[in-house]
């Protein structure tokens, strides 16, 4: 593609919002080190192991050097990069990747490069198979470490984008978190890459640095020549090559509009979340990793409605100890400064992370319906006991709640309460400080059986949290990560809404709190409907909180309640969507 060509639009995943204008700096071929593994003779095995060891030592020195550069970054980006680099250093020290590569050299007689590449892709595929987007994004961590090892095995240079001209938009096959952290926003306006997703560290760092970014551009990048004019939209996930005059004018206007919107949203920080007729609504945040708590406090969240703990079990050979979990949880509780933190127990399938959770767990033929979440915790009581103790101890520093994933029966909740009672006695014997009174125990409503048994669950639970992502997926038998059926995923399906309404009404009858923590909680288009259904607590990504707060100020509860009843009496998703659009148009 050249500057004289007609405009071309490339579509990917918008991972860091904003519009960027600039010229292309193409580095698409920089990461190409792929090749089928070569084999070596038995007498060459020792030399290949030594090559791998030298590459490991060199990689470790490079990462330590990068850690010394963090002081030049904004606080959020420095923290994020520090976490990434700490993880990478651990992966260079006897991790599954290193042990697996050594084994392939010793047993399969692969050369060092082939051993690293093969084992890295194997581990990355394990992560990609996970339903949770954050955990699936950890494949990037493995591939980044493997890429560094491969470059050092081949003595290949790594261009860290240090010499690009001003007003550049970088294009690459893959952009690592370290590369992102070294970008200078004064000269680099944005970037796009073929690999990566919204939950990866590269995306998180881009958002921390305020760099618009698009990832997952599988086609077209290689044809873009250096110097080609580009427009990059990190919100919509598009790159416009050789934009025309009309497109340029339209996106300049969009940049100005986004800046005005950002300033308007910032005025809502510190203001109470209330409807137009003055009904208070709690707006909380979902946390994937501890560092996101900084954004939660910045936007004035009322608490943490869902803190996922799965990240603590990643990239390691053994589960985290009670003390490790306590340190992490206590830091978040302290940072929230008296606002409640809802901590969900581990929600992951054992067969997918067997190297961390033990090899005695057999692989499930259907992971979504197999041994995962509360089922795994109850089967492996030591895991649950350590988590419960860590949560109880963290509760000494502020209010916490315990949230149980994938609950289907009241007996599962009773079993957890029995564990908690034993752990209270254990901590008391140890003389350790812990939450007093003991934290409320709630259940995720995310399988149809839980929604239909909501009246029963409300008798043993202190609160409900409706996970609309899984509830929709299980109700409609649709895997939203499967491109072939993802278009059928519809949280406005009458069956999904009825299960939600059934759960809300059961909670209201039992006089226990009920929240929504799925993606629709953070989408302003659904705010009026959720409030109309009786929801008074919403938990979402911190980046969406102010937009939802803004929408709340436009909603009248009486109108929302009346329209929600009309929605519940409808039997067609199309009509439901029309009613919702009409309600949103009333503001």
Coordinates of C-alpha atoms in Angstrom, one line a residue:
X1 CA 0.0 0.0 0.0
X2 CA 1.3 3.4 -0.8
X3 CA 0.3 7.0 -0.1
X4 CA -1.4 7.3 -3.5
X5 CA -3.7 4.3 -2.9
X6 CA -7.3 4.4 -2.1
X7 CA -8.4 4.2 1.6
X8 CA -8.4 0.8 3.1
X9 CA -10.0 -0.2 6.4
X10 CA -8.4 -2.9 8.6
X11 CA -10.3 -4.3 11.5
X12 CA -9.0 -5.7 14.7
X13 CA -9.6 -5.5 18.4
X14 CA -9.6 -2.0 20.0
X15 CA -7.7 -2.5 23.3
X16 CA -6.8 1.1 24.2
X17 CA -9.2 3.9 23.4
X18 CA -8.5 7.0 21.5
X19 CA -7.9 8.2 17.9
X20 CA -4.4 8.6 16.5
X21 CA -3.2 10.2 13.3
X22 CA 0.3 9.5 12.0
X23 CA 2.5 7.7 9.5
X24 CA 3.3 4.0 9.4
X25 CA 6.5 2.6 10.8
X26 CA 6.3 -1.0 9.8
X27 CA 8.2 -3.7 11.8
X28 CA 5.9 -6.5 10.9
X29 CA 8.7 -9.0 10.2
X30 CA 10.8 -8.3 13.3
X31 CA 9.5 -11.2 15.3
X32 CA 9.7 -13.9 12.7
X33 CA 11.9 -16.6 14.2
X34 CA 9.6 -19.5 13.6
X35 CA 10.7 -22.8 12.1
X36 CA 10.1 -26.5 12.6
X37 CA 12.4 -27.9 15.4
X38 CA 15.6 -29.4 14.3
X39 CA 17.0 -32.5 15.9
X40 CA 20.5 -33.1 17.2
X41 CA 22.6 -36.1 17.8
X42 CA 22.9 -37.5 21.3
X43 CA 26.5 -36.1 21.7
X44 CA 25.1 -32.6 20.9
X45 CA 22.5 -32.7 23.7
X46 CA 24.8 -31.2 26.3
X47 CA 25.9 -28.3 24.1
X48 CA 22.2 -27.5 23.4
X49 CA 21.4 -27.5 27.1
X50 CA 24.3 -25.1 27.6
X51 CA 23.1 -22.8 24.8
X52 CA 19.7 -22.7 26.5
X53 CA 21.3 -21.9 29.8
X54 CA 23.3 -19.0 28.3
X55 CA 20.2 -17.6 26.7
X56 CA 18.4 -17.8 30.0
X57 CA 21.1 -15.9 31.8
X58 CA 21.2 -13.2 29.1
X59 CA 17.4 -12.9 29.1
X60 CA 17.5 -12.5 32.9
X61 CA 20.1 -9.7 32.6
X62 CA 18.0 -7.9 30.0
X63 CA 14.8 -8.1 32.1
X64 CA 16.7 -6.7 35.2
X65 CA 17.9 -3.8 33.0
X66 CA 14.3 -3.1 31.9
X67 CA 13.2 -3.0 35.6
X68 CA 15.7 -0.2 36.2
X69 CA 13.9 1.9 33.6
X70 CA 10.5 1.9 35.3
X71 CA 11.1 5.2 37.1
X72 CA 10.6 7.1 33.8
X73 CA 7.0 5.7 33.4
X74 CA 3.7 6.9 34.9
X75 CA 2.9 5.2 38.2
X76 CA 0.3 2.8 36.8
X77 CA 2.5 1.8 33.9
X78 CA 5.5 1.3 36.2
X79 CA 3.5 -1.0 38.4
X80 CA 2.2 -3.0 35.5
X81 CA 5.6 -3.3 33.9
X82 CA 7.1 -4.4 37.2
X83 CA 4.5 -7.2 37.6
X84 CA 5.2 -8.3 34.0
X85 CA 8.9 -8.4 34.4
X86 CA 8.7 -10.2 37.8
X87 CA 6.6 -12.9 36.2
X88 CA 9.0 -13.2 33.3
X89 CA 12.0 -13.6 35.7
X90 CA 10.2 -16.4 37.5
X91 CA 9.5 -18.1 34.2
X92 CA 13.2 -18.1 33.5
X93 CA 13.9 -20.0 36.7
X94 CA 12.8 -23.7 36.6
X95 CA 9.3 -22.9 35.3
X96 CA 7.2 -25.3 33.2
X97 CA 8.6 -23.6 30.1
X98 CA 12.2 -24.1 31.0
X99 CA 11.8 -27.6 32.4
X100 CA 9.8 -28.6 29.3
X101 CA 12.3 -27.2 26.9
X102 CA 15.1 -29.0 28.7
X103 CA 13.1 -32.3 28.6
X104 CA 12.6 -31.9 24.9
X105 CA 16.3 -31.5 24.3
X106 CA 17.2 -34.4 26.5
X107 CA 14.5 -36.9 25.5
X108 CA 13.4 -35.8 22.0
X109 CA 16.8 -34.5 21.0
X110 CA 15.3 -31.1 19.8
X111 CA 17.7 -28.3 19.3
X112 CA 17.3 -25.5 21.9
X113 CA 15.3 -23.2 19.6
X114 CA 12.9 -25.9 18.6
X115 CA 12.5 -27.1 22.2
X116 CA 11.7 -23.6 23.5
X117 CA 9.3 -22.8 20.6
X118 CA 7.4 -26.1 20.8
X119 CA 7.0 -26.0 24.6
X120 CA 6.0 -22.4 24.6
X121 CA 3.2 -23.0 22.0
X122 CA 2.0 -26.0 24.0
X123 CA 1.7 -23.9 27.2
X124 CA 0.2 -21.0 25.4
X125 CA -2.5 -23.2 23.9
X126 CA -3.4 -24.4 27.4
X127 CA -4.0 -20.8 28.3
X128 CA -5.9 -19.9 25.1
X129 CA -8.3 -22.8 25.8
X130 CA -9.5 -21.0 29.0
X131 CA -12.9 -19.3 28.9
X132 CA -11.7 -16.4 31.1
X133 CA -10.3 -13.7 28.8
X134 CA -7.7 -12.6 31.4
X135 CA -6.4 -16.1 31.9
X136 CA -6.4 -16.7 28.1
X137 CA -4.4 -13.6 27.7
X138 CA -1.6 -15.0 29.8
X139 CA -0.5 -17.0 26.7
X140 CA 1.2 -13.7 25.7
X141 CA 3.4 -13.8 28.8
X142 CA 4.7 -17.3 27.8
X143 CA 5.3 -16.3 24.2
X144 CA 7.1 -13.1 25.1
X145 CA 9.6 -15.0 27.4
X146 CA 10.0 -17.6 24.6
X147 CA 10.6 -14.9 22.1
X148 CA 13.3 -13.3 24.2
X149 CA 15.0 -16.7 24.6
X150 CA 14.8 -17.4 20.9
X151 CA 16.3 -14.0 20.0
X152 CA 19.1 -14.6 22.5
X153 CA 19.7 -18.1 21.2
X154 CA 20.1 -16.6 17.7
X155 CA 21.8 -13.4 18.8
X156 CA 19.0 -11.6 17.0
X157 CA 18.6 -7.8 17.7
X158 CA 15.4 -6.5 19.2
X159 CA 14.3 -3.2 18.0
X160 CA 12.6 -1.4 21.0
X161 CA 11.2 1.4 18.8
X162 CA 13.7 3.9 20.1
X163 CA 14.6 5.6 16.8
X164 CA 11.2 6.1 15.2
X165 CA 10.3 9.6 13.8
X166 CA 7.7 11.8 15.4
X167 CA 4.0 11.2 14.8
X168 CA 4.6 7.5 14.1
X169 CA 2.0 4.7 14.3
X170 CA 3.9 1.5 14.9
X171 CA 2.9 -1.7 13.1
X172 CA 4.3 -5.1 14.1
X173 CA 3.6 -8.8 14.2
X174 CA 3.7 -8.7 18.0
X175 CA 4.4 -5.9 20.5
X176 CA 5.5 -7.0 23.9
X177 CA 4.8 -5.2 27.2
X178 CA 8.4 -4.2 27.5
X179 CA 8.3 -2.6 24.0
X180 CA 5.1 -0.8 25.0
X181 CA 6.7 0.6 28.2
X182 CA 9.7 2.0 26.2
X183 CA 7.5 3.9 23.7
X184 CA 7.7 7.7 23.9
X185 CA 4.1 9.1 23.6
X186 CA 5.7 12.4 22.5
X187 CA 6.8 10.7 19.2
X188 CA 4.6 7.6 19.0
X189 CA 0.9 8.3 18.5
X190 CA -0.3 4.7 18.7
X191 CA 0.4 1.2 17.5
X192 CA -1.2 -1.9 15.9
X193 CA -0.2 -5.5 15.9
X194 CA -1.3 -8.8 14.4
X195 CA -1.2 -10.6 17.8
X196 CA -2.6 -9.9 21.2
X197 CA -5.9 -9.1 22.9
X198 CA -7.7 -6.7 25.3
X199 CA -6.7 -8.6 28.5
X200 CA -3.0 -8.9 27.8
X201 CA -0.3 -6.9 29.5
X202 CA 0.5 -5.0 26.3
X203 CA -3.1 -3.7 26.2
X204 CA -3.1 -2.8 29.9
X205 CA 0.1 -0.9 29.5
X206 CA -1.1 0.9 26.5
X207 CA -4.2 2.1 28.4
X208 CA -2.0 3.2 31.3
X209 CA 0.2 5.2 28.9
X210 CA -2.8 6.6 27.1
X211 CA -1.6 5.2 23.8
X212 CA -4.4 4.2 21.3
X213 CA -3.9 0.6 20.2
X214 CA -5.4 -2.0 18.0
X215 CA -4.4 -5.7 18.2
X216 CA -5.5 -8.8 16.5
X217 CA -5.1 -7.4 12.9
X218 CA -4.7 -10.7 11.2
X219 CA -4.5 -9.3 7.6
X220 CA -3.1 -6.4 5.8
X221 CA -0.3 -5.2 8.1
X222 CA 2.5 -6.6 6.0
X223 CA 1.4 -4.7 2.9
X224 CA 1.6 -1.2 4.6
X225 CA 4.8 0.6 3.6
X226 CA 6.7 2.9 5.9
X227 CA 5.5 6.5 5.7
X228 CA 1.9 5.6 4.7
X229 CA -0.6 7.9 6.3
X230 CA -2.8 6.2 8.9
X231 CA -5.7 6.8 11.2
X232 CA -6.0 4.4 14.2
X233 CA -9.1 4.2 16.3
X234 CA -8.4 2.2 19.5
X235 CA -12.0 2.4 20.5
X236 CA -13.6 0.8 17.5
X237 CA -10.5 -1.4 16.6
X238 CA -9.8 -0.1 13.1
X239 CA -6.9 1.2 11.2
X240 CA -7.6 3.3 8.1
X241 CA -4.8 3.2 5.5
X242 CA -4.4 6.2 3.2
X243 CA -7.5 8.0 4.7
X244 CA -9.5 10.3 2.5
X245 CA -10.4 13.9 3.2
X246 CA -13.8 13.0 4.6
X247 CA -12.4 10.4 6.9
X248 CA -9.8 12.8 8.2
X249 CA -12.3 15.5 9.0
X250 CA -14.7 13.0 10.6
X251 CA -11.9 11.5 12.9
X252 CA -10.6 15.0 13.8
X253 CA -14.1 15.8 15.0
X254 CA -14.3 12.5 16.9
X255 CA -11.0 13.3 18.7
X256 CA -12.4 16.6 19.8
X257 CA -15.7 15.0 20.9
X258 CA -13.9 12.4 22.9
X259 CA -11.9 15.0 24.7
X260 CA -15.0 16.9 25.6
X261 CA -16.7 13.7 26.8
X262 CA -13.7 12.8 28.9
X263 CA -13.7 16.2 30.6
X264 CA -17.5 15.9 31.3
X265 CA -17.0 12.4 32.8
X266 CA -14.2 13.6 35.1
X267 CA -16.6 16.1 36.7
X268 CA -18.6 13.1 38.0
X269 CA -15.7 11.7 40.1
X270 CA -16.7 12.0 43.7
X271 CA -20.3 12.7 42.9
X272 CA -22.9 10.2 44.3
X273 CA -24.5 7.7 41.8
X274 CA -28.2 8.6 41.8
X275 CA -31.0 8.4 39.3
X276 CA -32.7 11.5 38.1
X277 CA -35.4 11.0 40.7
X278 CA -32.7 10.7 43.5
X279 CA -32.5 7.0 44.0
X280 CA -29.1 5.9 45.2
X281 CA -27.3 3.1 43.2
X282 CA -24.1 1.4 44.3
X283 CA -21.5 1.3 41.5
X284 CA -18.6 -1.0 42.2
X285 CA -15.7 -2.4 40.1
X286 CA -14.6 -5.8 38.9
X287 CA -10.9 -6.5 39.5
X288 CA -8.8 -8.9 37.4
X289 CA -5.5 -8.1 39.1
X290 CA -4.6 -6.0 42.2
X291 CA -3.1 -3.1 40.3
X292 CA -6.5 -2.2 38.9
X293 CA -7.5 -1.1 42.4
X294 CA -5.7 2.2 41.6
X295 CA -8.2 3.0 38.9
X296 CA -11.1 1.9 41.1
X297 CA -10.2 4.5 43.7
X298 CA -9.5 7.1 41.1
X299 CA -13.0 6.9 39.6
X300 CA -14.6 6.8 43.1
X301 CA -16.0 3.3 43.1
X302 CA -18.3 2.4 46.0
X303 CA -16.3 -0.9 46.5
X304 CA -15.1 -4.0 44.7
X305 CA -18.1 -6.1 43.6
X306 CA -15.9 -8.9 42.1
X307 CA -12.3 -9.6 42.8
X308 CA -11.2 -12.6 40.7
X309 CA -8.5 -14.6 42.4
X310 CA -7.5 -16.9 39.5
X311 CA -4.4 -14.8 38.6
X312 CA -2.7 -16.0 41.8
X313 CA -2.6 -19.6 40.4
X314 CA -1.0 -18.7 37.0
X315 CA 2.5 -19.3 35.7
X316 CA 3.5 -21.5 38.7
X317 CA 4.0 -25.1 39.5
X318 CA 2.3 -25.1 42.9
X319 CA -0.7 -23.3 44.3
X320 CA 0.0 -20.1 46.2
X321 CA 0.3 -20.5 50.0
X322 CA -2.2 -19.0 52.4
X323 CA 0.4 -16.2 53.3
X324 CA 0.9 -15.3 49.6
X325 CA -2.8 -15.0 49.1
X326 CA -3.3 -13.0 52.3
X327 CA -0.6 -10.5 51.3
X328 CA -2.3 -9.9 47.9
X329 CA -5.8 -9.7 49.3
X330 CA -4.9 -7.5 52.3
X331 CA -3.2 -5.0 50.0
X332 CA -6.4 -4.6 48.0
X333 CA -8.6 -4.3 51.1
X334 CA -6.3 -1.7 52.6
X335 CA -6.2 0.3 49.3
X336 CA -10.0 0.4 49.3
X337 CA -9.9 2.2 52.6
X338 CA -13.0 0.9 54.3
X339 CA -15.1 0.2 51.2
X340 CA -16.2 -3.4 50.8
X341 CA -14.2 -5.9 48.7
X342 CA -16.1 -8.9 47.4
X343 CA -13.5 -11.8 46.9
X344 CA -14.5 -14.7 44.6
X345 CA -13.0 -18.0 45.4
X346 CA -10.9 -19.6 42.6
X347 CA -13.0 -20.1 39.4
X348 CA -10.9 -22.2 37.0
X349 CA -10.9 -25.8 35.8
X350 CA -8.3 -28.1 37.3
X351 CA -7.6 -29.8 34.0
X352 CA -6.5 -26.6 32.4
X353 CA -4.0 -25.6 35.0
X354 CA -3.0 -29.0 36.2
X355 CA 0.6 -28.0 36.5
X356 CA -0.4 -25.5 39.3
X357 CA -3.2 -27.5 40.9
X358 CA -1.9 -31.1 40.8
X359 CA -1.6 -33.8 38.2
X360 CA -4.2 -36.0 39.9
X361 CA -7.0 -34.1 38.4
X362 CA -8.1 -35.9 35.2
X363 CA -8.8 -33.8 32.1
X364 CA -12.5 -33.2 31.5
X365 CA -14.1 -34.0 28.2
X366 CA -16.2 -30.8 28.6
X367 CA -14.3 -28.3 30.7
X368 CA -17.2 -25.8 30.9
X369 CA -19.3 -28.5 32.6
X370 CA -16.6 -30.4 34.4
X371 CA -14.5 -30.0 37.6
X372 CA -14.2 -26.3 38.0
X373 CA -14.9 -23.4 40.4
X374 CA -16.7 -24.4 43.6
X375 CA -16.7 -28.1 42.6
X376 CA -12.9 -28.1 42.4
X377 CA -12.6 -26.2 45.7
X378 CA -14.8 -28.7 47.5
X379 CA -13.0 -31.6 46.0
X380 CA -9.6 -30.2 47.0
X381 CA -10.4 -28.8 50.5
X382 CA -6.8 -27.7 51.2
X383 CA -7.1 -25.2 48.3
X384 CA -10.4 -23.9 49.7
X385 CA -9.1 -23.8 53.3
X386 CA -6.1 -21.7 52.3
X387 CA -8.3 -19.3 50.4
X388 CA -10.8 -18.9 53.2
X389 CA -8.1 -18.3 55.8
X390 CA -6.5 -15.7 53.5
X391 CA -9.8 -13.9 53.0
X392 CA -10.7 -14.0 56.7
X393 CA -7.2 -12.6 57.6
X394 CA -7.5 -9.9 55.0
X395 CA -10.9 -9.0 56.5
X396 CA -9.1 -7.7 59.6
X397 CA -8.1 -4.6 57.5
X398 CA -11.5 -3.7 56.1
X399 CA -14.9 -5.1 55.1
X400 CA -14.8 -8.2 52.8
X401 CA -17.4 -10.6 51.4
X402 CA -16.8 -14.1 50.1
X403 CA -18.4 -14.9 46.7
X404 CA -18.8 -18.6 45.6
X405 CA -18.7 -19.3 41.8
X406 CA -20.8 -21.8 39.8
X407 CA -23.1 -22.6 42.8
X408 CA -26.0 -25.0 41.8
X409 CA -27.3 -26.2 45.2
X410 CA -27.7 -25.0 48.7
X411 CA -25.7 -27.9 50.0
X412 CA -22.6 -26.5 48.3
X413 CA -23.0 -23.2 50.3
X414 CA -23.5 -25.1 53.5
X415 CA -20.3 -27.1 52.9
X416 CA -18.3 -23.8 52.4
X417 CA -19.8 -22.4 55.6
X418 CA -18.7 -25.5 57.5
X419 CA -15.2 -25.0 56.1
X420 CA -15.3 -21.3 57.2
X421 CA -16.4 -22.2 60.7
X422 CA -13.4 -24.6 61.0
X423 CA -11.0 -22.0 59.6
X424 CA -12.2 -19.4 62.2
X425 CA -11.3 -21.9 64.9
X426 CA -7.9 -22.6 63.3
X427 CA -7.1 -18.9 63.1
X428 CA -8.2 -18.3 66.6
X429 CA -5.9 -21.1 67.8
X430 CA -3.0 -19.5 65.9
X431 CA -3.7 -16.2 67.6
X432 CA -4.1 -14.5 64.2
X433 CA -6.3 -11.4 63.5
X434 CA -9.3 -12.0 61.2
X435 CA -12.6 -10.5 60.2
X436 CA -15.0 -10.2 63.1
X437 CA -17.9 -10.7 62.5
X438 CA -17.2 -13.3 59.8
X439 CA -17.7 -12.0 56.2
X440 CA -21.0 -12.4 54.4
X441 CA -21.1 -15.4 52.0
X442 CA -22.7 -14.9 48.6
X443 CA -23.3 -17.0 45.5
X444 CA -22.8 -16.3 41.8
X445 CA -26.0 -16.8 39.9
X446 CA -24.5 -18.0 36.6
X447 CA -26.0 -21.3 35.8
X448 CA -29.8 -21.8 35.1
X449 CA -30.1 -24.2 38.0
X450 CA -29.0 -21.6 40.4
X451 CA -31.5 -19.0 39.1
X452 CA -34.4 -21.5 39.2
X453 CA -33.3 -22.5 42.7
X454 CA -32.9 -18.9 43.8
X455 CA -35.5 -19.1 46.6
X456 CA -33.7 -22.0 48.1
X457 CA -30.2 -20.4 47.7
X458 CA -31.5 -17.1 49.3
X459 CA -32.0 -19.1 52.5
X460 CA -28.3 -20.0 52.8
X461 CA -26.7 -17.0 51.1
X462 CA -26.1 -13.5 52.4
X463 CA -26.2 -11.9 48.9
X464 CA -26.5 -12.7 45.2
X465 CA -24.2 -11.6 42.3
X466 CA -25.6 -12.3 38.9
X467 CA -22.9 -13.2 36.4
X468 CA -24.7 -12.5 33.1
X469 CA -21.8 -13.7 30.9
X470 CA -22.0 -17.3 32.0
X471 CA -25.7 -17.2 32.7
X472 CA -26.3 -16.3 29.0
X473 CA -23.8 -18.8 27.8
X474 CA -25.2 -21.7 29.8
X475 CA -28.8 -20.8 29.2
X476 CA -28.4 -20.5 25.4
X477 CA -25.8 -23.3 25.1
X478 CA -23.5 -20.9 23.2
X479 CA -19.8 -20.5 23.6
X480 CA -19.2 -16.8 23.0
X481 CA -15.5 -17.5 22.3
X482 CA -16.5 -19.7 19.3
X483 CA -16.6 -17.5 16.2
X484 CA -19.1 -19.9 14.6
X485 CA -21.8 -19.3 17.1
X486 CA -20.7 -16.1 19.0
X487 CA -23.3 -14.0 17.0
X488 CA -26.1 -15.9 18.8
X489 CA -24.9 -14.8 22.2
X490 CA -27.7 -12.5 23.4
X491 CA -28.2 -11.3 27.0
X492 CA -31.6 -9.9 26.0
X493 CA -32.9 -13.3 25.1
X494 CA -36.3 -13.7 27.0
X495 CA -35.0 -16.8 28.8
X496 CA -31.9 -15.0 30.2
X497 CA -34.0 -12.0 31.3
X498 CA -36.5 -14.3 33.0
X499 CA -33.8 -16.1 34.9
X500 CA -32.4 -12.8 36.0
X501 CA -35.8 -11.5 37.1
X502 CA -36.5 -14.7 39.0
X503 CA -33.2 -14.3 40.9
X504 CA -33.8 -10.7 41.7
X505 CA -37.3 -11.3 43.0
X506 CA -36.1 -14.2 45.2
X507 CA -33.4 -11.9 46.6
X508 CA -35.8 -9.1 47.3
X509 CA -38.2 -11.5 49.0
X510 CA -35.4 -12.7 51.2
X511 CA -34.2 -9.2 51.8
X512 CA -30.6 -9.9 50.7
X513 CA -28.6 -7.6 48.3
X514 CA -28.4 -8.6 44.7
X515 CA -25.9 -7.2 42.1
X516 CA -25.1 -7.7 38.5
X517 CA -21.4 -8.2 37.7
X518 CA -21.4 -9.3 34.1
X519 CA -20.5 -7.2 31.1
X520 CA -24.0 -5.7 30.8
X521 CA -23.5 -4.0 34.2
X522 CA -20.9 -1.7 32.6
X523 CA -22.9 -1.0 29.4
X524 CA -24.9 2.2 29.7
X525 CA -27.4 0.8 27.2
X526 CA -28.6 -1.7 29.8
X527 CA -28.5 0.6 32.9
X528 CA -32.1 1.6 32.8
X529 CA -33.3 -2.0 32.3
X530 CA -31.3 -3.3 35.2
X531 CA -32.4 -0.6 37.6
X532 CA -36.0 -1.2 36.4
X533 CA -35.7 -4.9 37.3
X534 CA -34.8 -4.0 40.9
X535 CA -31.0 -4.0 40.8
X536 CA -29.4 -1.5 43.1
X537 CA -25.8 -2.6 42.8
X538 CA -23.8 -2.8 39.6
X539 CA -20.2 -4.0 39.3
X540 CA -18.1 -3.4 36.2
X541 CA -14.7 -2.5 34.8
X542 CA -13.4 0.8 36.3
X543 CA -13.1 2.2 32.8
X544 CA -16.9 2.0 32.4
X545 CA -18.0 3.3 35.8
X546 CA -18.3 7.0 35.0
X547 CA -20.2 6.4 31.8
X548 CA -22.7 4.3 33.8
X549 CA -22.9 7.0 36.5
X550 CA -23.6 9.6 33.8
X551 CA -26.4 7.4 32.4
X552 CA -27.9 6.9 35.8
X553 CA -28.4 10.6 36.2
X554 CA -30.6 10.6 33.1
X555 CA -32.8 7.7 34.2
X556 CA -36.1 8.1 36.2
X557 CA -36.7 5.0 38.2
X558 CA -40.5 5.0 37.7
X559 CA -40.2 5.1 33.9
X560 CA -37.4 2.4 34.0
X561 CA -39.6 0.1 36.2
X562 CA -42.6 0.4 34.0
X563 CA -40.6 -0.3 30.8
X564 CA -38.8 -3.2 32.5
X565 CA -42.2 -4.8 33.2
X566 CA -43.1 -4.4 29.5
X567 CA -39.8 -6.0 28.6
X568 CA -40.5 -9.0 30.9
X569 CA -43.9 -9.5 29.3
X570 CA -42.3 -9.6 25.8
X571 CA -41.4 -12.9 24.1
X572 CA -39.2 -11.7 21.3
X573 CA -35.7 -10.4 21.5
X574 CA -36.2 -7.9 18.7
X575 CA -39.1 -6.3 20.5
X576 CA -37.2 -6.3 23.8
X577 CA -34.3 -4.5 22.0
X578 CA -36.8 -2.0 20.5
X579 CA -38.3 -1.3 24.0
X580 CA -34.9 -0.8 25.5
X581 CA -33.8 1.6 22.7
X582 CA -37.0 3.5 23.2
X583 CA -36.3 3.7 27.0
X584 CA -32.8 4.9 26.3
X585 CA -34.2 7.5 24.0
X586 CA -36.3 9.0 26.7
X587 CA -33.3 10.5 28.4

